Amino acid sequence: MTETLIQLAYLVSAFLFISALRALGKPDQARRGMQFAAFGMALAIVATLFHARIVSYEWILVGAAVGALAGYPLGRWVPMTAMPERIALSHAFGALAATLVGIGEYSNGLSTGEIGSGHMVALGFEVLLGALTVTGSLMAFGKLSEVLPGRPITFPLQNVFNLTLLAVAVLALVVLVIEPTLLWVGVAMLVLSLAVGVLLVLPIGGADMPVVVSLLNSYAGLAAVATGFAIDNNILIIVGALDGFSGFILSVAMSKAMNRSFSNVLFGAFGAQPAQAAGAAAGPAGEMSAISAEDTALRMAYAERVIIVPGYGLAVAQAQHAAKELADMIEKRGGDVRFAIHPVAGRMPGHMNVLLAEAGVSYDKLVDMEDVNPKFPETDVSLVIGANDVINPAARTNPGSPIYGMPILNVSDSKSVVVLKRGRGTGFSGLENELFFDEKTSMLFGDAKQSLIDLGLEIKNA
């Protein structure tokens, strides 16, 4: 009877997880989706506590206490601007749990002499994918938090070396399936998997971090699937499959949004400084035209249509609340304000949506790239806050550009453009943005948050 109730609870949990995924596809239902997911996970945990295999609750309680003490501050006090780093760290913790479960099951199997080939396949994939995800997620965390350089870190024959290590790790898994008692092979596979995770993420540039984060999410999900098979737990198999395949689909979709193949993201070292061909142009002709906060405010105060384009600079400056307040001021004066959202702006999927929603920006003000692009020609002022590559016209006009063909926000079609930028540097791709040198573009240099506050004060006095 108890087992029947556990499986019924798992079924309800699975339904809630699927409903959560469906709700998360729409911004106005995302909060409800998260509530479905949280309730489903709580139900699955409670049901698992009644499992016959649990003979003692002491260490479970200790683990729950430690997890709560670590999780509450991460969820409550980590700023929304640091969500990409927190997500990467969460992937590392989840994958670490799967890896430790795999190691524990393997150790128990060795002591009892009961490891079948099928069981060893599940355990092997669990440890291989889990260990790879742990170190890969930590590397992503390091790049996102700027503890590690955001640029690709490469060396000669790197892809060949990485794939060779991965092949040897898989070969070790095959050997373990044939002869599970070879402990040293298991240790070698674990070490190789940890190394592969480091080496696969280091050569990926900061501009590709959204794809990496979602791909690591997929790896963590697949590790959970393997864990479910290893310990015969249906809900882990279901949840891991949902997580793994949704993460993979999202990774492919985001690669498409950058007009780049999936393999190019993983192996292309995009963002590394290329050797410049002899006679090649050093960059766009002309100079950037600076503007003052007073002149910018005057231009925006009397604009009928304004589009605000947020980028990673908005997150770095923690300027989402100031951007929302500025939009409110413009609308009080009769202007229409929309926020243009590029699918890969920021450092994780939906980064800009999360930041602006946290600041209280209405969902109907957040407009996706396909819907907002036709509106730029009739826009009086486009205000760009820390975006670079996702608005670079070279993606449309320069066949020799590394980002050529990438769908972009057509900010250059606006009647006038104001760019908030800390300095004159390039984006993560390392490319100069020709829009910044256009005669219709003005550059407001300085910290984005302070610039937005200054604009608000000036508009009040206009």
One Martini backbone bead per residue (centre of mass of N, CA, C, O) as a GRO file, in nm:
protein
  462
    1MET     BB    1   0.058   0.063  -0.022
    2THR     BB    2   0.294   0.259   0.007
    3GLU     BB    3   0.405   0.227  -0.283
    4THR     BB    4   0.151   0.330  -0.426
    5LEU     BB    5   0.154   0.617  -0.300
    6ILE     BB    6   0.429   0.698  -0.407
    7GLN     BB    7   0.361   0.671  -0.712
    8LEU     BB    8   0.128   0.873  -0.704
    9ALA     BB    9   0.297   1.114  -0.616
   10TYR     BB   10   0.483   1.108  -0.862
   11LEU     BB   11   0.261   1.161  -1.070
   12VAL     BB   12   0.180   1.437  -0.963
   13SER     BB   13   0.460   1.564  -0.990
   14ALA     BB   14   0.488   1.531  -1.295
   15PHE     BB   15   0.246   1.707  -1.365
   16LEU     BB   16   0.358   1.966  -1.231
   17PHE     BB   17   0.616   1.989  -1.404
   18ILE     BB   18   0.475   2.014  -1.678
   19SER     BB   19   0.307   2.263  -1.601
   20ALA     BB   20   0.549   2.442  -1.540
   21LEU     BB   21   0.674   2.448  -1.821
   22ARG     BB   22   0.430   2.571  -1.960
   23ALA     BB   23   0.418   2.834  -1.785
   24LEU     BB   24   0.719   2.935  -1.845
   25GLY     BB   25   0.645   3.026  -2.151
   26LYS     BB   26   0.494   3.260  -1.980
   27PRO     BB   27   0.538   3.545  -1.810
   28ASP     BB   28   0.243   3.560  -1.660
   29GLN     BB   29   0.302   3.233  -1.557
   30ALA     BB   30   0.580   3.186  -1.409
   31ARG     BB   31   0.510   3.193  -1.109
   32ARG     BB   32   0.321   2.951  -1.117
   33GLY     BB   33   0.528   2.751  -1.222
   34MET     BB   34   0.713   2.762  -0.973
   35GLN     BB   35   0.498   2.660  -0.775
   36PHE     BB   36   0.455   2.387  -0.904
   37ALA     BB   37   0.749   2.289  -0.878
   38ALA     BB   38   0.778   2.314  -0.572
   39PHE     BB   39   0.542   2.127  -0.495
   40GLY     BB   40   0.640   1.878  -0.652
   41MET     BB   41   0.907   1.846  -0.495
   42ALA     BB   42   0.790   1.820  -0.212
   43LEU     BB   43   0.622   1.567  -0.272
   44ALA     BB   44   0.858   1.384  -0.362
   45ILE     BB   45   1.017   1.395  -0.097
   46VAL     BB   46   0.804   1.290   0.097
   47ALA     BB   47   0.759   1.019  -0.048
   48THR     BB   48   1.057   0.916  -0.022
   49LEU     BB   49   1.060   0.898   0.299
   50PHE     BB   50   0.875   0.615   0.267
   51HIS     BB   51   1.087   0.440   0.181
   52ALA     BB   52   1.216   0.122   0.238
   53ARG     BB   53   1.533   0.199   0.210
   54ILE     BB   54   1.484   0.366   0.461
   55VAL     BB   55   1.648   0.335   0.793
   56SER     BB   56   1.750   0.643   0.826
   57TYR     BB   57   1.723   1.010   0.928
   58GLU     BB   58   1.971   1.166   1.025
   59TRP     BB   59   2.126   1.247   0.756
   60ILE     BB   60   1.884   1.373   0.621
   61LEU     BB   61   1.849   1.605   0.823
   62VAL     BB   62   2.127   1.725   0.786
   63GLY     BB   63   2.102   1.780   0.482
   64ALA     BB   64   1.850   1.961   0.502
   65ALA     BB   65   1.979   2.179   0.679
   66VAL     BB   66   2.212   2.256   0.495
   67GLY     BB   67   2.040   2.324   0.247
   68ALA     BB   68   1.872   2.548   0.380
   69LEU     BB   69   2.113   2.731   0.468
   70ALA     BB   70   2.207   2.768   0.166
   71GLY     BB   71   1.938   2.830   0.000
   72TYR     BB   72   1.807   3.079   0.125
   73PRO     BB   73   2.022   3.294   0.062
   74LEU     BB   74   2.028   3.241  -0.246
   75GLY     BB   75   1.718   3.316  -0.287
   76ARG     BB   76   1.694   3.592  -0.114
   77TRP     BB   77   1.995   3.768  -0.151
   78VAL     BB   78   2.053   3.727  -0.432
   79PRO     BB   79   2.085   3.909  -0.689
   80MET     BB   80   1.951   3.927  -1.003
   81THR     BB   81   2.233   3.993  -1.137
   82ALA     BB   82   2.341   3.690  -1.015
   83MET     BB   83   2.186   3.449  -1.151
   84PRO     BB   84   2.387   3.306  -1.338
   85GLU     BB   85   2.579   3.215  -1.111
   86ARG     BB   86   2.366   3.063  -0.942
   87ILE     BB   87   2.285   2.858  -1.156
   88ALA     BB   88   2.563   2.732  -1.193
   89LEU     BB   89   2.589   2.642  -0.896
   90SER     BB   90   2.339   2.460  -0.893
   91HIS     BB   91   2.443   2.261  -1.101
   92ALA     BB   92   2.684   2.167  -0.935
   93PHE     BB   93   2.524   2.054  -0.694
   94GLY     BB   94   2.343   1.855  -0.847
   95ALA     BB   95   2.577   1.694  -0.977
   96LEU     BB   96   2.715   1.614  -0.711
   97ALA     BB   97   2.487   1.442  -0.606
   98ALA     BB   98   2.488   1.236  -0.835
   99THR     BB   99   2.782   1.149  -0.804
  100LEU     BB  100   2.767   1.049  -0.507
  101VAL     BB  101   2.555   0.836  -0.557
  102GLY     BB  102   2.720   0.672  -0.757
  103ILE     BB  103   2.957   0.612  -0.568
  104GLY     BB  104   2.791   0.475  -0.345
  105GLU     BB  105   2.669   0.246  -0.520
  106TYR     BB  106   2.940   0.129  -0.610
  107SER     BB  107   3.048   0.063  -0.329
  108ASN     BB  108   2.819  -0.127  -0.246
  109GLY     BB  109   2.856  -0.324  -0.483
  110LEU     BB  110   3.145  -0.414  -0.408
  111SER     BB  111   3.078  -0.523  -0.117
  112THR     BB  112   2.840  -0.730  -0.235
  113GLY     BB  113   2.868  -0.820  -0.549
  114GLU     BB  114   2.612  -0.630  -0.692
  115ILE     BB  115   2.697  -0.575  -1.029
  116GLY     BB  116   2.555  -0.516  -1.305
  117SER     BB  117   2.565  -0.408  -1.621
  118GLY     BB  118   2.319  -0.221  -1.616
  119HIS     BB  119   2.394  -0.077  -1.352
  120MET     BB  120   2.675   0.026  -1.455
  121VAL     BB  121   2.574   0.209  -1.676
  122ALA     BB  122   2.420   0.406  -1.495
  123LEU     BB  123   2.654   0.479  -1.305
  124GLY     BB  124   2.854   0.578  -1.519
  125PHE     BB  125   2.682   0.811  -1.637
  126GLU     BB  126   2.639   0.955  -1.372
  127VAL     BB  127   2.940   1.021  -1.316
  128LEU     BB  128   3.030   1.142  -1.581
  129LEU     BB  129   2.814   1.371  -1.606
  130GLY     BB  130   2.838   1.485  -1.321
  131ALA     BB  131   3.142   1.564  -1.316
  132LEU     BB  132   3.138   1.742  -1.566
  133THR     BB  133   2.925   1.945  -1.450
  134VAL     BB  134   3.068   2.047  -1.205
  135THR     BB  135   3.321   2.181  -1.343
  136GLY     BB  136   3.171   2.335  -1.564
  137SER     BB  137   3.002   2.512  -1.367
  138LEU     BB  138   3.242   2.640  -1.221
  139MET     BB  139   3.355   2.778  -1.473
  140ALA     BB  140   3.103   2.945  -1.533
  141PHE     BB  141   3.104   3.094  -1.268
  142GLY     BB  142   3.383   3.226  -1.305
  143LYS     BB  143   3.310   3.386  -1.564
  144LEU     BB  144   3.053   3.538  -1.461
  145SER     BB  145   3.222   3.657  -1.195
  146GLU     BB  146   3.528   3.718  -1.293
  147VAL     BB  147   3.744   3.515  -1.188
  148LEU     BB  148   3.748   3.450  -1.480
  149PRO     BB  149   3.801   3.481  -1.791
  150GLY     BB  150   3.575   3.556  -2.054
  151ARG     BB  151   3.763   3.460  -2.240
  152PRO     BB  152   3.905   3.244  -2.429
  153ILE     BB  153   4.084   2.940  -2.343
  154THR     BB  154   4.363   2.837  -2.530
  155PHE     BB  155   4.511   2.562  -2.729
  156PRO     BB  156   4.671   2.353  -2.903
  157LEU     BB  157   4.466   2.099  -2.992
  158GLN     BB  158   4.218   2.111  -2.800
  159ASN     BB  159   3.982   1.944  -2.924
  160VAL     BB  160   4.140   1.683  -2.950
  161PHE     BB  161   4.210   1.653  -2.651
  162ASN     BB  162   3.921   1.657  -2.535
  163LEU     BB  163   3.806   1.418  -2.703
  164THR     BB  164   4.009   1.213  -2.598
  165LEU     BB  165   3.932   1.222  -2.301
  166LEU     BB  166   3.637   1.143  -2.346
  167ALA     BB  167   3.696   0.870  -2.483
  168VAL     BB  168   3.847   0.747  -2.240
  169ALA     BB  169   3.610   0.768  -2.041
  170VAL     BB  170   3.421   0.584  -2.205
  171LEU     BB  171   3.610   0.341  -2.208
  172ALA     BB  172   3.606   0.304  -1.900
  173LEU     BB  173   3.306   0.241  -1.890
  174VAL     BB  174   3.317  -0.015  -2.061
  175VAL     BB  175   3.507  -0.170  -1.872
  176LEU     BB  176   3.314  -0.161  -1.624
  177VAL     BB  177   3.086  -0.324  -1.752
  178ILE     BB  178   3.262  -0.578  -1.783
  179GLU     BB  179   3.448  -0.486  -1.505
  180PRO     BB  180   3.345  -0.356  -1.203
  181THR     BB  181   3.608  -0.422  -1.003
  182LEU     BB  182   3.778  -0.182  -1.134
  183LEU     BB  183   3.859   0.076  -0.948
  184TRP     BB  184   4.078   0.236  -1.110
  185VAL     BB  185   3.890   0.294  -1.350
  186GLY     BB  186   3.683   0.460  -1.193
  187VAL     BB  187   3.881   0.682  -1.106
  188ALA     BB  188   3.971   0.764  -1.389
  189MET     BB  189   3.692   0.850  -1.492
  190LEU     BB  190   3.647   1.073  -1.285
  191VAL     BB  191   3.896   1.248  -1.351
  192LEU     BB  192   3.835   1.288  -1.652
  193SER     BB  193   3.559   1.423  -1.618
  194LEU     BB  194   3.658   1.668  -1.461
  195ALA     BB  195   3.852   1.767  -1.685
  196VAL     BB  196   3.646   1.802  -1.915
  197GLY     BB  197   3.476   2.024  -1.784
  198VAL     BB  198   3.699   2.235  -1.787
  199LEU     BB  199   3.791   2.217  -2.099
  200LEU     BB  200   3.506   2.285  -2.230
  201VAL     BB  201   3.465   2.586  -2.098
  202LEU     BB  202   3.721   2.766  -2.126
  203PRO     BB  203   3.687   2.814  -2.459
  204ILE     BB  204   3.435   2.976  -2.374
  205GLY     BB  205   3.278   3.258  -2.413
  206GLY     BB  206   3.078   3.498  -2.268
  207ALA     BB  207   2.869   3.518  -2.511
  208ASP     BB  208   2.801   3.185  -2.461
  209MET     BB  209   2.675   3.137  -2.173
  210PRO     BB  210   2.374   3.077  -2.223
  211VAL     BB  211   2.431   2.803  -2.359
  212VAL     BB  212   2.597   2.671  -2.133
  213VAL     BB  213   2.388   2.678  -1.907
  214SER     BB  214   2.173   2.504  -2.058
  215LEU     BB  215   2.362   2.260  -2.108
  216LEU     BB  216   2.424   2.196  -1.810
  217ASN     BB  217   2.132   2.140  -1.746
  218SER     BB  218   2.119   1.892  -1.927
  219TYR     BB  219   2.339   1.722  -1.788
  220ALA     BB  220   2.200   1.714  -1.510
  221GLY     BB  221   1.948   1.567  -1.611
  222LEU     BB  222   2.091   1.310  -1.719
  223ALA     BB  223   2.211   1.234  -1.446
  224ALA     BB  224   1.932   1.191  -1.314
  225VAL     BB  225   1.843   0.962  -1.492
  226ALA     BB  226   2.070   0.769  -1.410
  227THR     BB  227   1.994   0.769  -1.113
  228GLY     BB  228   1.713   0.647  -1.147
  229PHE     BB  229   1.816   0.377  -1.261
  230ALA     BB  230   2.016   0.303  -1.029
  231ILE     BB  231   1.764   0.340  -0.790
  232ASP     BB  232   1.475   0.307  -0.888
  233ASN     BB  233   1.352   0.615  -0.981
  234ASN     BB  234   1.095   0.764  -1.146
  235ILE     BB  235   1.112   1.075  -1.090
  236LEU     BB  236   1.404   1.112  -1.185
  237ILE     BB  237   1.356   1.030  -1.476
  238ILE     BB  238   1.145   1.243  -1.548
  239VAL     BB  239   1.289   1.503  -1.456
  240GLY     BB  240   1.554   1.459  -1.610
  241ALA     BB  241   1.426   1.455  -1.892
  242LEU     BB  242   1.303   1.736  -1.885
  243ASP     BB  243   1.568   1.885  -1.826
  244GLY     BB  244   1.752   1.776  -2.050
  245PHE     BB  245   1.576   1.839  -2.310
  246SER     BB  246   1.512   2.136  -2.257
  247GLY     BB  247   1.808   2.229  -2.246
  248PHE     BB  248   1.885   2.138  -2.532
  249ILE     BB  249   1.672   2.297  -2.690
  250LEU     BB  250   1.762   2.574  -2.586
  251SER     BB  251   2.051   2.564  -2.694
  252VAL     BB  252   1.976   2.542  -2.992
  253ALA     BB  253   1.798   2.799  -3.006
  254MET     BB  254   2.031   2.996  -2.923
  255SER     BB  255   2.217   2.933  -3.155
  256LYS     BB  256   2.017   3.026  -3.370
  257ALA     BB  257   1.997   3.324  -3.259
  258MET     BB  258   2.325   3.345  -3.349
  259ASN     BB  259   2.387   3.192  -3.614
  260ARG     BB  260   2.494   2.911  -3.484
  261SER     BB  261   2.639   2.636  -3.430
  262PHE     BB  262   2.670   2.415  -3.183
  263SER     BB  263   2.970   2.341  -3.239
  264ASN     BB  264   3.077   2.636  -3.239
  265VAL     BB  265   3.022   2.695  -2.944
  266LEU     BB  266   3.200   2.452  -2.827
  267PHE     BB  267   3.469   2.485  -3.055
  268GLY     BB  268   3.520   2.804  -3.157
  269ALA     BB  269   3.618   3.030  -2.963
  270PHE     BB  270   3.435   3.268  -2.917
  271GLY     BB  271   3.631   3.576  -2.866
  272ALA     BB  272   3.884   3.544  -2.984
  273GLN     BB  273   4.164   3.684  -3.104
  274PRO     BB  274   4.211   3.760  -3.417
  275ALA     BB  275   4.387   3.757  -3.692
  276GLN     BB  276   4.478   4.017  -3.884
  277ALA     BB  277   4.455   4.107  -4.184
  278ALA     BB  278   4.606   4.234  -4.436
  279GLY     BB  279   4.450   4.549  -4.477
  280ALA     BB  280   4.255   4.560  -4.266
  281ALA     BB  281   4.025   4.702  -4.098
  282ALA     BB  282   4.018   4.842  -3.776
  283GLY     BB  283   3.731   4.987  -3.826
  284PRO     BB  284   3.515   5.206  -3.797
  285ALA     BB  285   3.436   5.496  -3.917
  286GLY     BB  286   3.505   5.747  -3.710
  287GLU     BB  287   3.324   5.891  -3.430
  288MET     BB  288   3.218   5.928  -3.128
  289SER     BB  289   2.920   6.081  -2.992
  290ALA     BB  290   2.876   6.284  -2.740
  291ILE     BB  291   2.649   6.321  -2.453
  292SER     BB  292   2.435   6.465  -2.241
  293ALA     BB  293   2.194   6.437  -2.006
  294GLU     BB  294   2.033   6.688  -2.086
  295ASP     BB  295   1.996   6.625  -2.391
  296THR     BB  296   1.872   6.348  -2.356
  297ALA     BB  297   1.625   6.430  -2.187
  298LEU     BB  298   1.501   6.621  -2.395
  299ARG     BB  299   1.460   6.406  -2.614
  300MET     BB  300   1.278   6.208  -2.433
  301ALA     BB  301   1.050   6.397  -2.321
  302TYR     BB  302   0.942   6.446  -2.647
  303ALA     BB  303   0.885   6.158  -2.702
  304GLU     BB  304   0.658   5.921  -2.832
  305ARG     BB  305   0.880   5.691  -2.899
  306VAL     BB  306   1.026   5.429  -2.692
  307ILE     BB  307   1.323   5.220  -2.683
  308ILE     BB  308   1.449   4.980  -2.464
  309VAL     BB  309   1.789   4.832  -2.452
  310PRO     BB  310   1.892   4.562  -2.290
  311GLY     BB  311   2.192   4.451  -2.118
  312TYR     BB  312   2.456   4.352  -1.937
  313GLY     BB  313   2.505   4.641  -1.824
  314LEU     BB  314   2.248   4.645  -1.654
  315ALA     BB  315   2.338   4.423  -1.457
  316VAL     BB  316   2.607   4.538  -1.356
  317ALA     BB  317   2.460   4.820  -1.258
  318GLN     BB  318   2.179   4.774  -1.140
  319ALA     BB  319   1.944   4.937  -1.348
  320GLN     BB  320   1.638   4.839  -1.353
  321HIS     BB  321   1.493   5.049  -1.172
  322ALA     BB  322   1.581   5.304  -1.325
  323ALA     BB  323   1.450   5.222  -1.594
  324LYS     BB  324   1.159   5.211  -1.490
  325GLU     BB  325   1.141   5.506  -1.390
  326LEU     BB  326   1.196   5.635  -1.663
  327ALA     BB  327   0.955   5.514  -1.814
  328ASP     BB  328   0.738   5.642  -1.632
  329MET     BB  329   0.807   5.937  -1.695
  330ILE     BB  330   0.755   5.928  -1.999
  331GLU     BB  331   0.455   5.833  -1.978
  332LYS     BB  332   0.352   6.084  -1.816
  333ARG     BB  333   0.425   6.261  -2.090
  334GLY     BB  334   0.302   6.053  -2.333
  335GLY     BB  335   0.482   5.823  -2.379
  336ASP     BB  336   0.605   5.531  -2.546
  337VAL     BB  337   0.718   5.225  -2.382
  338ARG     BB  338   0.970   4.982  -2.465
  339PHE     BB  339   1.117   4.649  -2.437
  340ALA     BB  340   1.391   4.500  -2.590
  341ILE     BB  341   1.427   4.140  -2.650
  342HIS     BB  342   1.694   3.940  -2.660
  343PRO     BB  343   1.758   3.599  -2.639
  344VAL     BB  344   2.098   3.664  -2.567
  345ALA     BB  345   2.076   3.861  -2.348
  346GLY     BB  346   2.332   3.820  -2.150
  347ARG     BB  347   2.402   3.510  -1.926
  348MET     BB  348   2.101   3.402  -1.967
  349PRO     BB  349   1.811   3.276  -2.002
  350GLY     BB  350   1.608   3.552  -1.950
  351HIS     BB  351   1.765   3.783  -1.804
  352MET     BB  352   1.601   4.042  -1.872
  353ASN     BB  353   1.326   3.949  -1.776
  354VAL     BB  354   1.403   3.909  -1.479
  355LEU     BB  355   1.504   4.192  -1.410
  356LEU     BB  356   1.245   4.356  -1.498
  357ALA     BB  357   1.040   4.203  -1.326
  358GLU     BB  358   1.179   4.272  -1.054
  359ALA     BB  359   1.121   4.593  -1.115
  360GLY     BB  360   0.805   4.596  -1.242
  361VAL     BB  361   0.775   4.531  -1.529
  362SER     BB  362   0.556   4.490  -1.755
  363TYR     BB  363   0.499   4.231  -1.966
  364ASP     BB  364   0.387   4.412  -2.213
  365LYS     BB  365   0.677   4.568  -2.236
  366LEU     BB  366   0.796   4.295  -2.332
  367VAL     BB  367   0.969   4.260  -2.643
  368ASP     BB  368   1.035   4.072  -2.888
  369MET     BB  369   1.227   4.075  -3.163
  370GLU     BB  370   1.008   4.009  -3.384
  371ASP     BB  371   0.808   4.243  -3.277
  372VAL     BB  372   1.006   4.504  -3.257
  373ASN     BB  373   1.153   4.557  -3.528
  374PRO     BB  374   0.911   4.707  -3.687
  375LYS     BB  375   0.924   4.966  -3.471
  376PHE     BB  376   1.189   5.133  -3.518
  377PRO     BB  377   1.122   5.339  -3.756
  378GLU     BB  378   0.896   5.483  -3.538
  379THR     BB  379   1.129   5.563  -3.348
  380ASP     BB  380   1.267   5.827  -3.182
  381VAL     BB  381   1.404   5.656  -2.930
  382SER     BB  382   1.692   5.462  -2.860
  383LEU     BB  383   1.781   5.296  -2.553
  384VAL     BB  384   2.100   5.183  -2.472
  385ILE     BB  385   2.189   4.928  -2.212
  386GLY     BB  386   2.476   4.751  -2.250
  387ALA     BB  387   2.469   4.688  -2.549
  388ASN     BB  388   2.610   4.523  -2.853
  389ASP     BB  389   2.596   4.261  -3.042
  390VAL     BB  390   2.264   4.268  -3.062
  391ILE     BB  391   2.308   4.568  -3.245
  392ASN     BB  392   2.502   4.491  -3.475
  393PRO     BB  393   2.507   4.563  -3.817
  394ALA     BB  394   2.724   4.350  -3.911
  395ALA     BB  395   2.518   4.110  -3.917
  396ARG     BB  396   2.404   4.239  -4.205
  397THR     BB  397   2.667   4.393  -4.370
  398ASN     BB  398   2.919   4.183  -4.282
  399PRO     BB  399   3.051   3.893  -4.411
  400GLY     BB  400   3.333   3.907  -4.228
  401SER     BB  401   3.179   3.868  -3.976
  402PRO     BB  402   3.133   3.660  -3.702
  403ILE     BB  403   2.809   3.775  -3.681
  404TYR     BB  404   2.705   3.699  -3.941
  405GLY     BB  405   2.346   3.642  -3.935
  406MET     BB  406   2.268   3.747  -3.674
  407PRO     BB  407   2.013   3.818  -3.496
  408ILE     BB  408   1.885   4.151  -3.450
  409LEU     BB  409   1.839   4.457  -3.332
  410ASN     BB  410   1.699   4.738  -3.521
  411VAL     BB  411   1.823   5.017  -3.408
  412SER     BB  412   1.928   5.165  -3.677
  413ASP     BB  413   1.616   5.244  -3.762
  414SER     BB  414   1.609   5.470  -3.593
  415LYS     BB  415   1.600   5.810  -3.557
  416SER     BB  416   1.741   5.765  -3.268
  417VAL     BB  417   2.045   5.717  -3.061
  418VAL     BB  418   2.119   5.600  -2.723
  419VAL     BB  419   2.423   5.519  -2.546
  420LEU     BB  420   2.498   5.332  -2.263
  421LYS     BB  421   2.841   5.368  -2.150
  422ARG     BB  422   3.136   5.332  -1.986
  423GLY     BB  423   3.294   5.297  -2.264
  424ARG     BB  424   3.495   5.210  -2.569
  425GLY     BB  425   3.449   4.924  -2.572
  426THR     BB  426   3.386   4.606  -2.634
  427GLY     BB  427   3.248   4.325  -2.657
  428PHE     BB  428   3.269   3.982  -2.623
  429SER     BB  429   3.352   3.956  -2.934
  430GLY     BB  430   3.557   4.210  -3.004
  431LEU     BB  431   3.367   4.415  -3.152
  432GLU     BB  432   3.294   4.670  -3.330
  433ASN     BB  433   3.033   4.915  -3.336
  434GLU     BB  434   2.896   5.091  -3.597
  435LEU     BB  435   2.662   5.237  -3.450
  436PHE     BB  436   2.849   5.424  -3.265
  437PHE     BB  437   2.936   5.589  -3.551
  438ASP     BB  438   2.678   5.703  -3.608
  439GLU     BB  439   2.507   6.002  -3.664
  440LYS     BB  440   2.242   5.904  -3.484
  441THR     BB  441   2.454   5.855  -3.254
  442SER     BB  442   2.474   5.868  -2.894
  443MET     BB  443   2.704   5.903  -2.615
  444LEU     BB  444   2.657   5.794  -2.271
  445PHE     BB  445   2.887   5.819  -2.039
  446GLY     BB  446   2.888   5.573  -1.783
  447ASP     BB  447   2.705   5.479  -1.540
  448ALA     BB  448   2.399   5.353  -1.590
  449LYS     BB  449   2.250   5.420  -1.328
  450GLN     BB  450   2.336   5.718  -1.306
  451SER     BB  451   2.235   5.805  -1.582
  452LEU     BB  452   1.933   5.740  -1.526
  453ILE     BB  453   1.902   5.927  -1.286
  454ASP     BB  454   1.978   6.187  -1.437
  455LEU     BB  455   1.751   6.170  -1.646
  456GLY     BB  456   1.518   6.185  -1.446
  457LEU     BB  457   1.584   6.465  -1.329
  458GLU     BB  458   1.572   6.618  -1.601
  459ILE     BB  459   1.277   6.545  -1.677
  460LYS     BB  460   1.145   6.682  -1.433
  461ASN     BB  461   1.272   6.976  -1.539
  462ALA     BB  462   1.148   6.997  -1.843
   0.00000   0.00000   0.00000
